[in-house]
Amino acid sequence: MNLLDGKLVSAKIKEDIKKEAAAFTAQSGRKPHLVAILVGNDGGSETYVASKMRNCELVGFESTNIRYDVDVTEDELIAKIEEINQDPNIDGLIVQLPLPKHIDPEKITETIDHRKDVDGFHPINLGRMQRNLPCFIPATPYGIMLMLEHYGIDTAGKKAVVVGRSNIVGSPMSILLARNSNPGNCTVTLTHSRTANLKEEVLAADIIVAAIGRKHFVTADMVKEGAVVIDVGINREESTETKSGFKLYGDVDFEEVSKKSSWITPVPGGVGLMTIVGLLKNTLEAAKGTVYPK
Ligand code: GUN
């Protein structure tokens, strides 16, 4: 078993981002700037947004966290997004999901100017990604591709099975792995709650991406000897063992699966850290205008 070490890879890439951000700031007289909107006080979302903001500071970006009470109206949120769309000093904008039930996430996503959509959720970015055109790639799949690239994992011609079809991870991940690029060129199966014989599908995989949001869903009996296993799960459970009062569990039973896998990501210390890197890279590209020229 070899570890796909998110701590190591993210630290290395963040060093590169920091240098590029310094060069951008020296040339433009301002820092790359990310705005994150957080609605309500979901514990997980609070933690993720705080981490995004902290990492922006670490690499020399400006970051702004705009918070709303859980009862903010959709119109209020849309007005704020439209204001940010017009602000030339803001490069990237994310609205943390999930949103309260009375707010339509599709409407919010489509209101964000696709040139500032560093989450890569806007249909223009998703369409461009599918066509292999310059775009913002959703942060988690982007981070996973960077991880595969860093370790030189051979993906061409391999059978990849993605477990979970979310808009944020599973669905874009399946597109990226199938694209004619490196990493890429996989034969991809996208599995979900209605998949028949899920165990057999996963057992056939050379590369498994577990993004279903259920603690230890992927067990050793579902994994082929030598498979590459990417665990996207961040399942939080209350715990008296940790300072934060929470313990994180992946979607993969690491203890048992790591005995069979050739490569595997730990939780924590794997994909979560790479998601941040994906977001930072998108924000830098938004500032520089490399994806959408300014
Ligand atoms: N909620 C869970 N993951 C994400 C993400 O990558 N971006 C946003 N905006 N919300 C999320």
Coordinates of C-alpha atoms in Angstrom, one line a residue, residues 9-172:
V9 CA 1.1 17.3 -2.3
S10 CA -1.1 20.2 -1.1
A11 CA 1.9 21.8 0.7
K12 CA 4.0 21.6 -2.4
I13 CA 1.4 23.0 -4.7
K14 CA 0.5 25.8 -2.3
E15 CA 4.2 26.9 -2.3
D16 CA 4.0 27.3 -6.1
I17 CA 0.6 29.2 -5.8
K18 CA 2.2 31.5 -3.2
K19 CA 5.0 32.4 -5.5
E20 CA 2.6 33.0 -8.4
A21 CA 0.3 35.1 -6.2
A22 CA 3.3 37.3 -5.1
A23 CA 4.2 37.8 -8.8
F24 CA 0.6 38.8 -9.6
T25 CA 0.5 41.2 -6.6
A26 CA 3.8 42.8 -7.6
Q27 CA 2.6 43.3 -11.1
S28 CA -1.0 44.4 -10.5
G29 CA -0.8 46.1 -7.2
R30 CA -3.5 44.0 -5.6
K31 CA -3.8 40.4 -4.3
P32 CA -6.0 37.7 -5.9
H33 CA -9.3 38.0 -4.0
L34 CA -11.8 35.3 -3.1
V35 CA -15.2 36.0 -1.6
A36 CA -17.1 33.1 0.1
I37 CA -20.8 33.5 1.0
L38 CA -22.0 31.4 3.9
V39 CA -25.7 31.1 4.8
G40 CA -26.8 29.8 8.2
N41 CA -24.6 28.0 10.7
D42 CA -24.1 24.5 9.6
G43 CA -21.1 23.2 11.5
G44 CA -19.5 21.4 8.5
S45 CA -19.9 24.4 6.2
E46 CA -18.5 26.8 8.9
T47 CA -15.4 24.6 9.1
Y48 CA -14.9 24.3 5.4
V49 CA -15.3 28.0 4.7
A50 CA -12.9 28.9 7.6
S51 CA -10.3 26.6 6.1
K52 CA -10.8 28.1 2.7
M53 CA -10.3 31.6 4.1
R54 CA -7.3 30.6 6.2
N55 CA -5.6 29.0 3.2
C56 CA -6.2 32.1 1.1
E57 CA -4.3 34.1 3.7
L58 CA -1.5 31.5 3.7
V59 CA -0.8 31.8 0.0
G60 CA -1.1 35.6 -0.1
F61 CA -4.7 36.1 -1.4
E62 CA -7.2 38.5 0.0
S63 CA -10.3 36.7 1.3
T64 CA -13.7 37.9 2.4
N65 CA -16.4 35.9 4.2
I66 CA -19.9 37.2 3.8
R67 CA -22.3 35.7 6.3
Y68 CA -26.1 35.6 6.2
D69 CA -28.7 34.3 8.7
V70 CA -30.5 31.2 7.7
D71 CA -33.6 33.2 6.8
V72 CA -32.0 35.5 4.2
T73 CA -34.2 35.7 1.1
E74 CA -33.2 34.4 -2.3
D75 CA -33.6 38.0 -3.7
E76 CA -31.2 39.4 -1.1
L77 CA -28.6 36.8 -1.9
I78 CA -29.0 37.3 -5.7
A79 CA -28.6 41.1 -5.3
K80 CA -25.3 40.5 -3.4
I81 CA -24.0 38.1 -6.0
E82 CA -24.9 40.6 -8.8
E83 CA -23.0 43.4 -6.9
I84 CA -19.9 41.1 -6.6
N85 CA -20.1 40.1 -10.3
Q86 CA -19.6 43.8 -11.1
D87 CA -16.7 44.4 -8.7
P88 CA -13.4 44.4 -10.6
N89 CA -11.4 43.8 -7.3
I90 CA -13.1 40.4 -6.7
D91 CA -11.8 37.6 -8.8
G92 CA -13.6 34.5 -7.4
L93 CA -17.0 34.0 -5.7
I94 CA -18.3 30.9 -4.0
V95 CA -21.6 30.3 -2.2
Q96 CA -21.1 27.4 0.2
L97 CA -23.5 24.5 -0.2
P98 CA -25.9 23.2 1.0
L99 CA -28.3 26.2 1.1
P100 CA -31.5 26.4 3.2
K101 CA -34.5 24.8 1.5
H102 CA -36.2 28.1 0.5
I103 CA -33.2 29.1 -1.7
D104 CA -32.8 27.4 -5.1
P105 CA -29.1 26.4 -5.5
E106 CA -29.5 26.2 -9.3
K107 CA -30.6 29.8 -9.5
I108 CA -27.8 30.9 -7.2
T109 CA -25.2 29.0 -9.2
E110 CA -26.4 30.5 -12.5
T111 CA -26.4 34.0 -11.1
I112 CA -22.7 33.9 -10.4
D113 CA -20.7 35.3 -13.3
H114 CA -19.1 32.2 -14.9
R115 CA -15.8 34.1 -15.1
K116 CA -15.8 34.3 -11.2
D117 CA -17.2 30.8 -10.7
V118 CA -14.1 29.3 -9.0
D119 CA -16.2 26.4 -7.8
G120 CA -16.7 25.4 -11.4
F121 CA -20.5 24.7 -10.8
H122 CA -21.9 27.1 -13.5
P123 CA -23.3 25.2 -16.5
I124 CA -21.0 27.2 -18.8
N125 CA -18.0 25.9 -16.9
L126 CA -19.4 22.3 -16.8
G127 CA -20.1 22.4 -20.5
R128 CA -16.7 23.7 -21.3
M129 CA -15.1 21.1 -19.1
Q130 CA -16.9 18.3 -21.0
R131 CA -15.6 19.8 -24.2
N132 CA -12.0 20.0 -22.8
L133 CA -12.0 23.8 -23.2
P134 CA -10.4 26.3 -20.7
C135 CA -12.8 26.5 -17.7
F136 CA -12.9 26.3 -13.9
I137 CA -13.0 22.7 -12.8
P138 CA -14.9 21.9 -9.6
A139 CA -12.4 22.0 -6.8
T140 CA -12.6 18.4 -5.5
P141 CA -12.3 16.7 -8.8
Y142 CA -9.6 19.2 -9.8
G143 CA -7.7 18.4 -6.6
I144 CA -8.0 14.6 -7.3
M145 CA -6.6 15.0 -10.8
L146 CA -3.7 17.0 -9.4
M147 CA -3.0 14.3 -6.9
L148 CA -3.1 11.6 -9.6
E149 CA -0.8 13.7 -11.8
H150 CA 1.7 14.3 -8.9
Y151 CA 2.1 10.6 -8.2
G152 CA 2.2 9.7 -11.9
I153 CA -0.7 7.3 -11.6
D154 CA -1.3 5.6 -14.9
T155 CA -4.9 6.1 -15.8
A156 CA -5.0 5.6 -19.6
G157 CA -7.2 2.6 -20.5
K158 CA -8.0 1.8 -16.9
K159 CA -11.4 1.0 -15.6
A160 CA -12.6 3.7 -13.2
V161 CA -15.6 3.4 -11.1
V162 CA -17.0 6.5 -9.4
V163 CA -19.5 5.9 -6.5
G164 CA -21.9 8.7 -6.2
R165 CA -23.3 11.1 -8.9
S166 CA -23.3 14.5 -7.1
N167 CA -23.0 17.7 -9.0
I168 CA -20.0 18.7 -6.9
V169 CA -17.9 15.5 -7.1
G170 CA -19.2 12.3 -8.7
S171 CA -20.6 13.7 -11.9
P172 CA -17.7 16.0 -12.9

